[in-house]
Amino acid sequence: MTDLATPSGIAPGAAAAAPRGRAALRRAVPALLLFAAVRALGVVALALWGLADGKGARHLLSARWDSIWYARIAEQGYGYTLHLPGGKVHSDMAFFPLLPWLERLLSAVLPLSVPDAGLVVSAVASLCAAWGIFAVGDHLYGRRTGVALVVLWAALPVGVVQSMAYSESLFTALAAWSLYCLLTGRWVWAGAFAALAGLTRPVGAAVVAAVWITAAVALLRARRAPDPRPPLPRLLLGVALAPLGWLAYFAWVGARTGSVTGYLDVQGGWGNGFDGGLAFGSFVWERLAGPAFPAGLGLLAGVVLVLVLYRAGVRQGQPLPLLFFTGTVLLLALTAKGYFGSKPRLMMPAFPLLLPLAAALARLRTVRAVSVVTVVALASAVYGAFWLHGSGPP
């Protein structure tokens, strides 16, 4: 196999050297405990804020905005359409099926309502995501960096979404494990996780693309350095599996709508689509040129920060699968039109952006690192509570 643990390949024998099963879980325990602590802090802050605002944390996390659409699909199946003034048509086919399938399954086997089942799925998925993120960071830069990476991801300003009955945690878990499998040469597992990610969110295409481009580079490098060769049957099987979930849902929506572009038409009814970032750019400019100048400046600073972090990841020498996945997620998020308040949430699965910061945090002395993490976690908890008590969806 060629070396994908560097920007261009998979380290020979990496899959055999990687910890497995209980050993891998034991190694990840500190990261998982810290992740749970940060998220618990966020939920407590949300609940305390709700005491003054009259809004319960459970309702905010499980029964608002997209959560309602997922729960309705779980309870009634697809087929609900909401017609709004101005010509917008909101169809539930905009939402991919894996999360509502899991909500329906869990509420059928346990005494849970569908919204509560959504919270359980999200909680388990967020822990799986944290484990996968740790595995990537640990594999590339060591255990301390892996732990720091998980804590930073948990303490994102929009980290509260990880505790909501939304699909971001589920998608990030599947994407992280697919990327880890690519880094360690587990091609079939990488393809299987990519297929499930493709049933979770439209951006599952980014995971599929990461599998394909990584496989293509591995094959090209194998032609130049034929010994050792990549495991061709497993590689091809992983490549074939990767797009099945994403393609299956697009095909199903196309069949339901009677149009090859059915899913794109559904997104268009919501006012979503891709315009190269023109709508988002106009949105930022309107704020920079008006009384909301501070908000526009904050948005501009956020975009610049994201791009700087991506460049830092390139300079850090992140592997090709991570760079390609992150770049695709950012491209899809920043060039999409629609509700601009959701863009931070749409970029949340791009956890490799945090690797340069995690590596820097890991180099600090423990006392200083704990102080930094505490401040960041508190700020995230307060911001998350403020955000969810606002009028618009995250």
mmCIF file of C-alpha atoms in Angstrom:
data_model
loop_
_atom_site.group_PDB
_atom_site.id
_atom_site.type_symbol
_atom_site.label_atom_id
_atom_site.label_comp_id
_atom_site.label_asym_id
_atom_site.label_seq_id
_atom_site.Cartn_x
_atom_site.Cartn_y
_atom_site.Cartn_z
ATOM 1 C CA MET A 1 0.000 0.000 0.000
ATOM 2 C CA THR A 2 1.080 3.562 -0.623
ATOM 3 C CA ASP A 3 1.393 6.068 2.207
ATOM 4 C CA LEU A 4 -1.853 7.952 2.875
ATOM 5 C CA ALA A 5 -0.916 8.832 6.412
ATOM 6 C CA THR A 6 1.116 11.532 4.736
ATOM 7 C CA PRO A 7 -0.586 13.891 2.242
ATOM 8 C CA SER A 8 -0.238 11.284 -0.476
ATOM 9 C CA GLY A 9 -0.891 7.814 0.900
ATOM 10 C CA ILE A 10 -1.470 5.115 3.567
ATOM 11 C CA ALA A 11 1.424 3.992 5.684
ATOM 12 C CA PRO A 12 2.459 0.414 4.895
ATOM 13 C CA GLY A 13 1.150 -1.819 7.615
ATOM 14 C CA ALA A 14 -0.812 1.027 9.224
ATOM 15 C CA ALA A 15 -3.996 -1.015 9.413
ATOM 16 C CA ALA A 16 -2.226 -3.768 11.323
ATOM 17 C CA ALA A 17 -0.563 -1.284 13.691
ATOM 18 C CA ALA A 18 -3.745 0.605 14.520
ATOM 19 C CA PRO A 19 -5.384 -0.364 17.841
ATOM 20 C CA ARG A 20 -8.514 -2.480 17.564
ATOM 21 C CA GLY A 21 -11.621 -3.227 19.599
ATOM 22 C CA ARG A 22 -11.324 -2.812 23.353
ATOM 23 C CA ALA A 23 -7.770 -1.511 23.149
ATOM 24 C CA ALA A 24 -8.882 1.281 20.817
ATOM 25 C CA LEU A 25 -11.835 2.135 23.078
ATOM 26 C CA ARG A 26 -9.650 2.207 26.206
ATOM 27 C CA ARG A 27 -7.247 4.538 24.437
ATOM 28 C CA ALA A 28 -10.127 6.862 23.549
ATOM 29 C CA VAL A 29 -11.761 6.936 27.014
ATOM 30 C CA PRO A 30 -10.174 10.245 28.172
ATOM 31 C CA ALA A 31 -11.324 11.957 24.977
ATOM 32 C CA LEU A 32 -14.848 10.553 25.322
ATOM 33 C CA LEU A 33 -15.130 11.607 28.974
ATOM 34 C CA LEU A 34 -13.979 15.138 28.193
ATOM 35 C CA PHE A 35 -16.352 15.286 25.248
ATOM 36 C CA ALA A 36 -19.261 14.223 27.461
ATOM 37 C CA ALA A 37 -18.282 16.819 30.070
ATOM 38 C CA VAL A 38 -18.192 19.671 27.540
ATOM 39 C CA ARG A 39 -21.527 18.701 26.054
ATOM 40 C CA ALA A 40 -23.096 18.253 29.510
ATOM 41 C CA LEU A 41 -21.943 21.780 30.351
ATOM 42 C CA GLY A 42 -23.672 23.024 27.206
ATOM 43 C CA VAL A 43 -26.942 21.306 28.094
ATOM 44 C CA VAL A 44 -26.820 22.641 31.663
ATOM 45 C CA ALA A 45 -26.272 26.179 30.355
ATOM 46 C CA LEU A 46 -29.207 25.712 27.985
ATOM 47 C CA ALA A 47 -31.440 24.509 30.812
ATOM 48 C CA LEU A 48 -30.445 27.367 33.125
ATOM 49 C CA TRP A 49 -31.063 29.916 30.383
ATOM 50 C CA GLY A 50 -34.449 28.299 29.796
ATOM 51 C CA LEU A 51 -35.470 28.846 33.423
ATOM 52 C CA ALA A 52 -35.377 32.584 32.784
ATOM 53 C CA ASP A 53 -36.736 32.384 29.242
ATOM 54 C CA GLY A 54 -39.500 29.874 29.883
ATOM 55 C CA LYS A 55 -38.240 27.373 27.292
ATOM 56 C CA GLY A 56 -37.308 23.848 28.296
ATOM 57 C CA ALA A 57 -33.986 22.402 27.112
ATOM 58 C CA ARG A 58 -35.643 19.144 26.051
ATOM 59 C CA HIS A 59 -38.056 20.980 23.765
ATOM 60 C CA LEU A 60 -35.295 23.100 22.231
ATOM 61 C CA LEU A 61 -33.125 20.073 21.567
ATOM 62 C CA SER A 62 -35.748 17.661 20.230
ATOM 63 C CA ALA A 63 -38.846 19.458 18.968
ATOM 64 C CA ARG A 64 -37.924 22.547 16.979
ATOM 65 C CA TRP A 65 -36.952 23.329 13.399
ATOM 66 C CA ASP A 66 -35.393 20.398 11.513
ATOM 67 C CA SER A 67 -36.047 18.044 14.428
ATOM 68 C CA ILE A 68 -39.782 18.345 13.758
ATOM 69 C CA TRP A 69 -39.320 17.316 10.130
ATOM 70 C CA TYR A 70 -37.211 14.295 11.058
ATOM 71 C CA ALA A 71 -39.735 13.220 13.702
ATOM 72 C CA ARG A 72 -42.643 13.554 11.265
ATOM 73 C CA ILE A 73 -40.822 11.369 8.715
ATOM 74 C CA ALA A 74 -40.117 8.785 11.424
ATOM 75 C CA GLU A 75 -43.770 8.706 12.471
ATOM 76 C CA GLN A 76 -45.572 9.039 9.142
ATOM 77 C CA GLY A 77 -43.061 8.397 6.375
ATOM 78 C CA TYR A 78 -42.368 10.767 3.510
ATOM 79 C CA GLY A 79 -45.084 12.764 1.784
ATOM 80 C CA TYR A 80 -45.577 15.972 3.767
ATOM 81 C CA THR A 81 -45.337 19.275 1.872
ATOM 82 C CA LEU A 82 -45.773 22.774 3.213
ATOM 83 C CA HIS A 83 -46.750 25.563 0.808
ATOM 84 C CA LEU A 84 -45.647 29.014 1.930
ATOM 85 C CA PRO A 85 -46.389 32.542 0.736
ATOM 86 C CA GLY A 86 -43.968 33.704 -1.922
ATOM 87 C CA GLY A 87 -43.964 30.433 -3.804
ATOM 88 C CA LYS A 88 -41.691 28.398 -1.537
ATOM 89 C CA VAL A 89 -42.598 24.722 -1.260
ATOM 90 C CA HIS A 90 -41.099 22.842 1.676
ATOM 91 C CA SER A 91 -41.104 19.105 1.035
ATOM 92 C CA ASP A 92 -39.880 16.608 3.618
ATOM 93 C CA MET A 93 -37.913 14.877 0.861
ATOM 94 C CA ALA A 94 -35.213 17.494 1.473
ATOM 95 C CA PHE A 95 -34.256 15.444 4.558
ATOM 96 C CA PHE A 96 -32.225 12.264 4.094
ATOM 97 C CA PRO A 97 -33.633 9.103 5.700
ATOM 98 C CA LEU A 98 -31.044 7.498 7.994
ATOM 99 C CA LEU A 99 -31.794 9.577 11.100
ATOM 100 C CA PRO A 100 -35.599 9.160 10.934
ATOM 101 C CA TRP A 101 -35.130 5.442 10.254
ATOM 102 C CA LEU A 102 -33.084 5.139 13.444
ATOM 103 C CA GLU A 103 -35.600 7.249 15.376
ATOM 104 C CA ARG A 104 -38.436 4.987 14.232
ATOM 105 C CA LEU A 105 -36.485 1.825 15.086
ATOM 106 C CA LEU A 106 -35.493 3.026 18.542
ATOM 107 C CA SER A 107 -38.984 4.272 19.444
ATOM 108 C CA ALA A 108 -40.382 0.892 18.319
ATOM 109 C CA VAL A 109 -38.120 -1.193 20.569
ATOM 110 C CA LEU A 110 -37.899 1.149 23.570
ATOM 111 C CA PRO A 111 -40.584 3.088 25.481
ATOM 112 C CA LEU A 112 -39.513 6.376 23.912
ATOM 113 C CA SER A 113 -41.339 8.989 21.898
ATOM 114 C CA VAL A 114 -39.847 9.717 18.486
ATOM 115 C CA PRO A 115 -38.388 13.087 19.597
ATOM 116 C CA ASP A 116 -36.779 11.448 22.640
ATOM 117 C CA ALA A 117 -35.470 8.659 20.420
ATOM 118 C CA GLY A 118 -33.901 11.376 18.274
ATOM 119 C CA LEU A 119 -32.063 12.714 21.320
ATOM 120 C CA VAL A 120 -30.770 9.233 22.164
ATOM 121 C CA VAL A 121 -29.608 8.636 18.599
ATOM 122 C CA SER A 122 -27.866 12.004 18.618
ATOM 123 C CA ALA A 123 -26.188 11.315 21.985
ATOM 124 C CA VAL A 124 -24.854 7.934 20.881
ATOM 125 C CA ALA A 125 -23.862 9.252 17.470
ATOM 126 C CA SER A 126 -22.006 12.206 18.998
ATOM 127 C CA LEU A 127 -19.956 9.829 21.160
ATOM 128 C CA CYS A 128 -19.218 7.697 18.092
ATOM 129 C CA ALA A 129 -18.207 10.875 16.255
ATOM 130 C CA ALA A 130 -15.925 11.883 19.116
ATOM 131 C CA TRP A 131 -14.317 8.435 19.049
ATOM 132 C CA GLY A 132 -13.792 8.589 15.289
ATOM 133 C CA ILE A 133 -12.367 12.114 15.498
ATOM 134 C CA PHE A 134 -10.019 10.992 18.274
ATOM 135 C CA ALA A 135 -8.953 7.989 16.201
ATOM 136 C CA VAL A 136 -7.995 10.252 13.283
ATOM 137 C CA GLY A 137 -6.089 12.712 15.461
ATOM 138 C CA ASP A 138 -4.372 9.984 17.461
ATOM 139 C CA HIS A 139 -3.368 8.053 14.351
ATOM 140 C CA LEU A 140 -1.794 11.095 12.717
ATOM 141 C CA TYR A 141 -0.339 13.144 15.565
ATOM 142 C CA GLY A 142 -0.605 11.161 18.779
ATOM 143 C CA ARG A 143 -2.997 10.626 21.660
ATOM 144 C CA ARG A 144 -2.683 14.085 23.202
ATOM 145 C CA THR A 145 -3.561 15.767 19.906
ATOM 146 C CA GLY A 146 -6.461 13.356 19.430
ATOM 147 C CA VAL A 147 -7.903 14.319 22.819
ATOM 148 C CA ALA A 148 -7.439 18.027 22.098
ATOM 149 C CA LEU A 149 -9.136 17.619 18.718
ATOM 150 C CA VAL A 150 -12.214 16.038 20.311
ATOM 151 C CA VAL A 151 -12.467 18.717 23.001
ATOM 152 C CA LEU A 152 -12.206 21.519 20.451
ATOM 153 C CA TRP A 153 -14.880 19.909 18.279
ATOM 154 C CA ALA A 154 -17.172 19.537 21.310
ATOM 155 C CA ALA A 155 -16.604 23.194 22.223
ATOM 156 C CA LEU A 156 -17.350 24.690 18.822
ATOM 157 C CA PRO A 157 -19.609 27.752 19.044
ATOM 158 C CA VAL A 158 -22.305 25.649 17.358
ATOM 159 C CA GLY A 159 -21.437 22.542 19.396
ATOM 160 C CA VAL A 160 -24.921 22.499 20.942
ATOM 161 C CA VAL A 161 -26.148 21.005 17.648
ATOM 162 C CA GLN A 162 -24.276 17.836 18.633
ATOM 163 C CA SER A 163 -26.866 17.411 21.413
ATOM 164 C CA MET A 164 -29.901 18.096 19.210
ATOM 165 C CA ALA A 165 -32.090 15.639 17.311
ATOM 166 C CA TYR A 166 -30.331 16.749 14.141
ATOM 167 C CA SER A 167 -28.299 14.657 11.696
ATOM 168 C CA GLU A 168 -24.928 16.432 12.104
ATOM 169 C CA SER A 169 -23.599 14.132 14.838
ATOM 170 C CA LEU A 170 -24.643 11.011 12.943
ATOM 171 C CA PHE A 171 -23.089 12.281 9.735
ATOM 172 C CA THR A 172 -19.860 13.355 11.424
ATOM 173 C CA ALA A 173 -19.517 9.940 13.066
ATOM 174 C CA LEU A 174 -19.860 8.133 9.741
ATOM 175 C CA ALA A 175 -17.549 10.585 7.958
ATOM 176 C CA ALA A 176 -14.869 10.405 10.673
ATOM 177 C CA TRP A 177 -14.799 6.624 10.680
ATOM 178 C CA SER A 178 -14.741 6.482 6.879
ATOM 179 C CA LEU A 179 -11.749 8.831 6.876
ATOM 180 C CA TYR A 180 -10.022 6.805 9.588
ATOM 181 C CA CYS A 181 -10.552 3.642 7.575
ATOM 182 C CA LEU A 182 -9.011 5.334 4.536
ATOM 183 C CA LEU A 183 -5.991 6.358 6.587
ATOM 184 C CA THR A 184 -5.506 2.809 7.837
ATOM 185 C CA GLY A 185 -6.171 0.995 4.552
ATOM 186 C CA ARG A 186 -9.572 -0.484 5.432
ATOM 187 C CA TRP A 187 -11.117 0.153 2.029
ATOM 188 C CA VAL A 188 -14.333 -1.852 2.400
ATOM 189 C CA TRP A 189 -15.180 -0.270 5.753
ATOM 190 C CA ALA A 190 -14.384 3.163 4.335
ATOM 191 C CA GLY A 191 -16.837 2.528 1.500
ATOM 192 C CA ALA A 192 -19.518 1.164 3.840
ATOM 193 C CA PHE A 193 -19.326 4.169 6.161
ATOM 194 C CA ALA A 194 -19.390 6.484 3.140
ATOM 195 C CA ALA A 195 -22.539 4.748 1.875
ATOM 196 C CA LEU A 196 -24.261 5.328 5.223
ATOM 197 C CA ALA A 197 -23.066 8.936 5.301
ATOM 198 C CA GLY A 198 -24.686 9.322 1.888
ATOM 199 C CA LEU A 199 -28.011 8.299 3.449
ATOM 200 C CA THR A 200 -27.643 10.919 6.170
ATOM 201 C CA ARG A 201 -27.012 14.309 4.559
ATOM 202 C CA PRO A 202 -26.495 15.712 1.034
ATOM 203 C CA VAL A 203 -22.892 16.501 1.961
ATOM 204 C CA GLY A 204 -22.341 12.752 2.091
ATOM 205 C CA ALA A 205 -21.033 13.392 -1.409
ATOM 206 C CA ALA A 206 -17.899 14.791 0.271
ATOM 207 C CA VAL A 207 -17.189 11.436 1.922
ATOM 208 C CA VAL A 208 -17.783 9.603 -1.351
ATOM 209 C CA ALA A 209 -15.416 11.979 -3.126
ATOM 210 C CA ALA A 210 -12.756 11.443 -0.443
ATOM 211 C CA VAL A 211 -12.943 7.667 -0.934
ATOM 212 C CA TRP A 212 -12.746 7.949 -4.700
ATOM 213 C CA ILE A 213 -9.898 10.454 -4.889
ATOM 214 C CA THR A 214 -7.888 8.539 -2.288
ATOM 215 C CA ALA A 215 -8.355 5.296 -4.196
ATOM 216 C CA ALA A 216 -7.414 6.948 -7.487
ATOM 217 C CA VAL A 217 -4.210 8.367 -6.015
ATOM 218 C CA ALA A 218 -3.339 5.024 -4.412
ATOM 219 C CA LEU A 219 -3.742 3.258 -7.755
ATOM 220 C CA LEU A 220 -1.683 5.864 -9.610
ATOM 221 C CA ARG A 221 1.102 5.666 -7.048
ATOM 222 C CA ALA A 222 1.002 1.868 -7.186
ATOM 223 C CA ARG A 223 1.738 2.013 -10.911
ATOM 224 C CA ARG A 224 4.870 4.051 -10.223
ATOM 225 C CA ALA A 225 5.943 1.995 -7.212
ATOM 226 C CA PRO A 226 4.349 -1.430 -7.733
ATOM 227 C CA ASP A 227 5.722 -3.005 -4.564
ATOM 228 C CA PRO A 228 3.764 -3.125 -2.304
ATOM 229 C CA ARG A 229 0.508 -2.920 -4.223
ATOM 230 C CA PRO A 230 -2.835 -1.785 -2.745
ATOM 231 C CA PRO A 231 -5.343 -4.637 -2.120
ATOM 232 C CA LEU A 232 -7.133 -4.169 -5.440
ATOM 233 C CA PRO A 233 -10.303 -6.266 -4.820
ATOM 234 C CA ARG A 234 -10.979 -4.596 -1.449
ATOM 235 C CA LEU A 235 -10.158 -1.161 -2.840
ATOM 236 C CA LEU A 236 -12.550 -1.583 -5.758
ATOM 237 C CA LEU A 237 -15.287 -2.926 -3.472
ATOM 238 C CA GLY A 238 -14.903 0.093 -1.191
ATOM 239 C CA VAL A 239 -15.072 2.428 -4.191
ATOM 240 C CA ALA A 240 -18.217 0.687 -5.427
ATOM 241 C CA LEU A 241 -19.930 0.774 -2.017
ATOM 242 C CA ALA A 242 -19.182 4.435 -1.247
ATOM 243 C CA PRO A 243 -21.811 6.184 -3.443
ATOM 244 C CA LEU A 244 -24.653 3.682 -3.012
ATOM 245 C CA GLY A 245 -26.519 5.462 -0.207
ATOM 246 C CA TRP A 246 -26.301 8.919 -1.754
ATOM 247 C CA LEU A 247 -27.254 7.692 -5.225
ATOM 248 C CA ALA A 248 -30.085 5.539 -3.892
ATOM 249 C CA TYR A 249 -31.767 8.467 -2.164
ATOM 250 C CA PHE A 250 -31.330 10.782 -5.136
ATOM 251 C CA ALA A 251 -32.797 8.084 -7.390
ATOM 252 C CA TRP A 252 -35.732 7.503 -5.022
ATOM 253 C CA VAL A 253 -36.579 11.214 -4.886
ATOM 254 C CA GLY A 254 -36.256 11.377 -8.658
ATOM 255 C CA ALA A 255 -38.711 8.509 -9.005
ATOM 256 C CA ARG A 256 -41.155 10.118 -6.536
ATOM 257 C CA THR A 257 -41.040 13.478 -8.292
ATOM 258 C CA GLY A 258 -40.833 12.106 -11.834
ATOM 259 C CA SER A 259 -37.693 14.115 -12.567
ATOM 260 C CA VAL A 260 -34.004 13.245 -12.817
ATOM 261 C CA THR A 261 -33.306 16.500 -10.969
ATOM 262 C CA GLY A 262 -35.984 15.781 -8.373
ATOM 263 C CA TYR A 263 -33.824 16.306 -5.296
ATOM 264 C CA LEU A 264 -32.395 19.559 -6.649
ATOM 265 C CA ASP A 265 -35.945 20.710 -7.375
ATOM 266 C CA VAL A 266 -36.963 19.885 -3.805
ATOM 267 C CA GLN A 267 -34.045 21.915 -2.470
ATOM 268 C CA GLY A 268 -35.002 24.734 -4.810
ATOM 269 C CA GLY A 269 -38.462 24.774 -3.241
ATOM 270 C CA TRP A 270 -36.784 25.492 0.085
ATOM 271 C CA GLY A 271 -34.813 28.347 -1.479
ATOM 272 C CA ASN A 272 -31.627 26.307 -1.348
ATOM 273 C CA GLY A 273 -29.151 25.579 -4.106
ATOM 274 C CA PHE A 274 -25.679 26.562 -5.248
ATOM 275 C CA ASP A 275 -24.769 29.877 -6.800
ATOM 276 C CA GLY A 276 -21.029 30.020 -6.241
ATOM 277 C CA GLY A 277 -21.427 32.007 -3.030
ATOM 278 C CA LEU A 278 -23.087 35.042 -4.651
ATOM 279 C CA ALA A 279 -26.060 35.109 -2.282
ATOM 280 C CA PHE A 280 -23.884 34.661 0.779
ATOM 281 C CA GLY A 281 -21.472 37.332 -0.441
ATOM 282 C CA SER A 282 -24.375 39.732 -0.976
ATOM 283 C CA PHE A 283 -25.701 38.906 2.491
ATOM 284 C CA VAL A 284 -22.348 39.757 4.095
ATOM 285 C CA TRP A 285 -21.924 42.922 1.995
ATOM 286 C CA GLU A 286 -25.376 44.229 2.940
ATOM 287 C CA ARG A 287 -24.400 44.029 6.590
ATOM 288 C CA LEU A 288 -20.995 45.592 6.051
ATOM 289 C CA ALA A 289 -22.641 48.479 4.202
ATOM 290 C CA GLY A 290 -25.466 49.040 6.692
ATOM 291 C CA PRO A 291 -26.220 49.461 10.377
ATOM 292 C CA ALA A 292 -25.433 45.767 11.001
ATOM 293 C CA PHE A 293 -21.749 46.436 10.250
ATOM 294 C CA PRO A 294 -20.479 44.527 13.347
ATOM 295 C CA ALA A 295 -22.429 41.422 12.276
ATOM 296 C CA GLY A 296 -21.043 41.668 8.741
ATOM 297 C CA LEU A 297 -17.532 42.089 10.081
ATOM 298 C CA GLY A 298 -18.008 39.033 12.280
ATOM 299 C CA LEU A 299 -19.220 36.961 9.329
ATOM 300 C CA LEU A 300 -16.288 38.073 7.204
ATOM 301 C CA ALA A 301 -13.849 37.291 10.016
ATOM 302 C CA GLY A 302 -15.417 33.841 10.397
ATOM 303 C CA VAL A 303 -14.968 33.015 6.709
ATOM 304 C CA VAL A 304 -11.366 34.253 6.793
ATOM 305 C CA LEU A 305 -10.675 32.146 9.902
ATOM 306 C CA VAL A 306 -12.050 29.038 8.218
ATOM 307 C CA LEU A 307 -9.865 29.600 5.149
ATOM 308 C CA VAL A 308 -6.796 30.301 7.312
ATOM 309 C CA LEU A 309 -7.376 27.063 9.223
ATOM 310 C CA TYR A 310 -7.713 25.123 5.987
ATOM 311 C CA ARG A 311 -4.444 26.606 4.722
ATOM 312 C CA ALA A 312 -2.835 25.702 8.055
ATOM 313 C CA GLY A 313 -4.014 22.123 7.551
ATOM 314 C CA VAL A 314 -2.325 22.038 4.150
ATOM 315 C CA ARG A 315 0.896 23.407 5.661
ATOM 316 C CA GLN A 316 0.600 20.915 8.511
ATOM 317 C CA GLY A 317 0.735 18.131 5.935
ATOM 318 C CA GLN A 318 -2.689 16.655 6.550
ATOM 319 C CA PRO A 319 -3.410 13.535 4.489
ATOM 320 C CA LEU A 320 -5.212 13.846 1.182
ATOM 321 C CA PRO A 321 -8.494 12.259 2.399
ATOM 322 C CA LEU A 322 -8.834 14.871 5.150
ATOM 323 C CA LEU A 323 -7.958 17.810 2.927
ATOM 324 C CA PHE A 324 -10.310 16.694 0.184
ATOM 325 C CA PHE A 325 -13.195 15.983 2.572
ATOM 326 C CA THR A 326 -12.775 19.283 4.420
ATOM 327 C CA GLY A 327 -12.397 21.278 1.239
ATOM 328 C CA THR A 328 -15.550 19.763 -0.248
ATOM 329 C CA VAL A 329 -17.598 20.406 2.911
ATOM 330 C CA LEU A 330 -16.448 24.033 2.992
ATOM 331 C CA LEU A 331 -17.094 24.508 -0.712
ATOM 332 C CA LEU A 332 -20.637 23.159 -0.455
ATOM 333 C CA ALA A 333 -21.397 25.222 2.646
ATOM 334 C CA LEU A 334 -19.957 28.537 1.481
ATOM 335 C CA THR A 335 -21.337 28.408 -2.067
ATOM 336 C CA ALA A 336 -24.883 27.445 -1.079
ATOM 337 C CA LYS A 337 -27.696 29.948 -0.922
ATOM 338 C CA GLY A 338 -30.512 29.699 1.568
ATOM 339 C CA TYR A 339 -30.654 30.322 5.302
ATOM 340 C CA PHE A 340 -27.266 31.845 6.106
ATOM 341 C CA GLY A 341 -27.558 31.334 9.845
ATOM 342 C CA SER A 342 -27.106 27.594 9.232
ATOM 343 C CA LYS A 343 -23.676 27.880 7.608
ATOM 344 C CA PRO A 344 -21.690 27.353 10.835
ATOM 345 C CA ARG A 345 -23.700 24.185 11.439
ATOM 346 C CA LEU A 346 -23.132 22.988 7.874
ATOM 347 C CA MET A 347 -19.368 23.333 8.378
ATOM 348 C CA MET A 348 -19.358 21.504 11.718
ATOM 349 C CA PRO A 349 -18.499 18.065 10.226
ATOM 350 C CA ALA A 350 -15.240 19.530 8.828
ATOM 351 C CA PHE A 351 -13.379 18.600 12.014
ATOM 352 C CA PRO A 352 -9.927 18.376 10.341
ATOM 353 C CA LEU A 353 -9.989 22.190 10.304
ATOM 354 C CA LEU A 354 -9.293 21.987 14.029
ATOM 355 C CA LEU A 355 -6.186 19.791 13.730
ATOM 356 C CA PRO A 356 -3.686 22.693 13.636
ATOM 357 C CA LEU A 357 -5.298 24.175 16.759
ATOM 358 C CA ALA A 358 -5.389 20.747 18.436
ATOM 359 C CA ALA A 359 -1.698 20.194 17.749
ATOM 360 C CA ALA A 360 -0.895 23.621 19.234
ATOM 361 C CA LEU A 361 -3.067 22.913 22.286
ATOM 362 C CA ALA A 362 -1.400 19.532 22.777
ATOM 363 C CA ARG A 363 2.004 21.220 22.998
ATOM 364 C CA LEU A 364 0.931 23.385 25.951
ATOM 365 C CA ARG A 365 1.577 22.386 29.519
ATOM 366 C CA THR A 366 -1.350 20.541 31.052
ATOM 367 C CA VAL A 367 -2.395 23.356 33.421
ATOM 368 C CA ARG A 368 -2.405 25.912 30.626
ATOM 369 C CA ALA A 369 -4.202 23.564 28.231
ATOM 370 C CA VAL A 370 -6.916 22.894 30.831
ATOM 371 C CA SER A 371 -7.349 26.646 31.373
ATOM 372 C CA VAL A 372 -7.755 27.269 27.645
ATOM 373 C CA VAL A 373 -10.220 24.401 27.247
ATOM 374 C CA THR A 374 -12.267 25.571 30.246
ATOM 375 C CA VAL A 375 -12.638 29.091 28.857
ATOM 376 C CA VAL A 376 -13.530 27.819 25.392
ATOM 377 C CA ALA A 377 -16.058 25.302 26.758
ATOM 378 C CA LEU A 378 -17.767 27.937 28.917
ATOM 379 C CA ALA A 379 -17.978 30.352 25.993
ATOM 380 C CA SER A 380 -19.430 27.603 23.797
ATOM 381 C CA ALA A 381 -22.025 26.693 26.428
ATOM 382 C CA VAL A 382 -23.187 30.291 26.847
ATOM 383 C CA TYR A 383 -23.260 30.951 23.109
ATOM 384 C CA GLY A 384 -25.145 27.720 22.434
ATOM 385 C CA ALA A 385 -27.811 28.631 24.969
ATOM 386 C CA PHE A 386 -28.123 32.115 23.483
ATOM 387 C CA TRP A 387 -28.289 30.700 19.942
ATOM 388 C CA LEU A 388 -31.035 28.153 20.606
ATOM 389 C CA HIS A 389 -33.146 30.691 22.481
ATOM 390 C CA GLY A 390 -33.162 32.897 19.392
ATOM 391 C CA SER A 391 -35.957 33.150 16.885
ATOM 392 C CA GLY A 392 -34.405 31.335 13.933
ATOM 393 C CA PRO A 393 -33.187 27.787 13.387
ATOM 394 C CA PRO A 394 -29.499 26.960 13.793
#
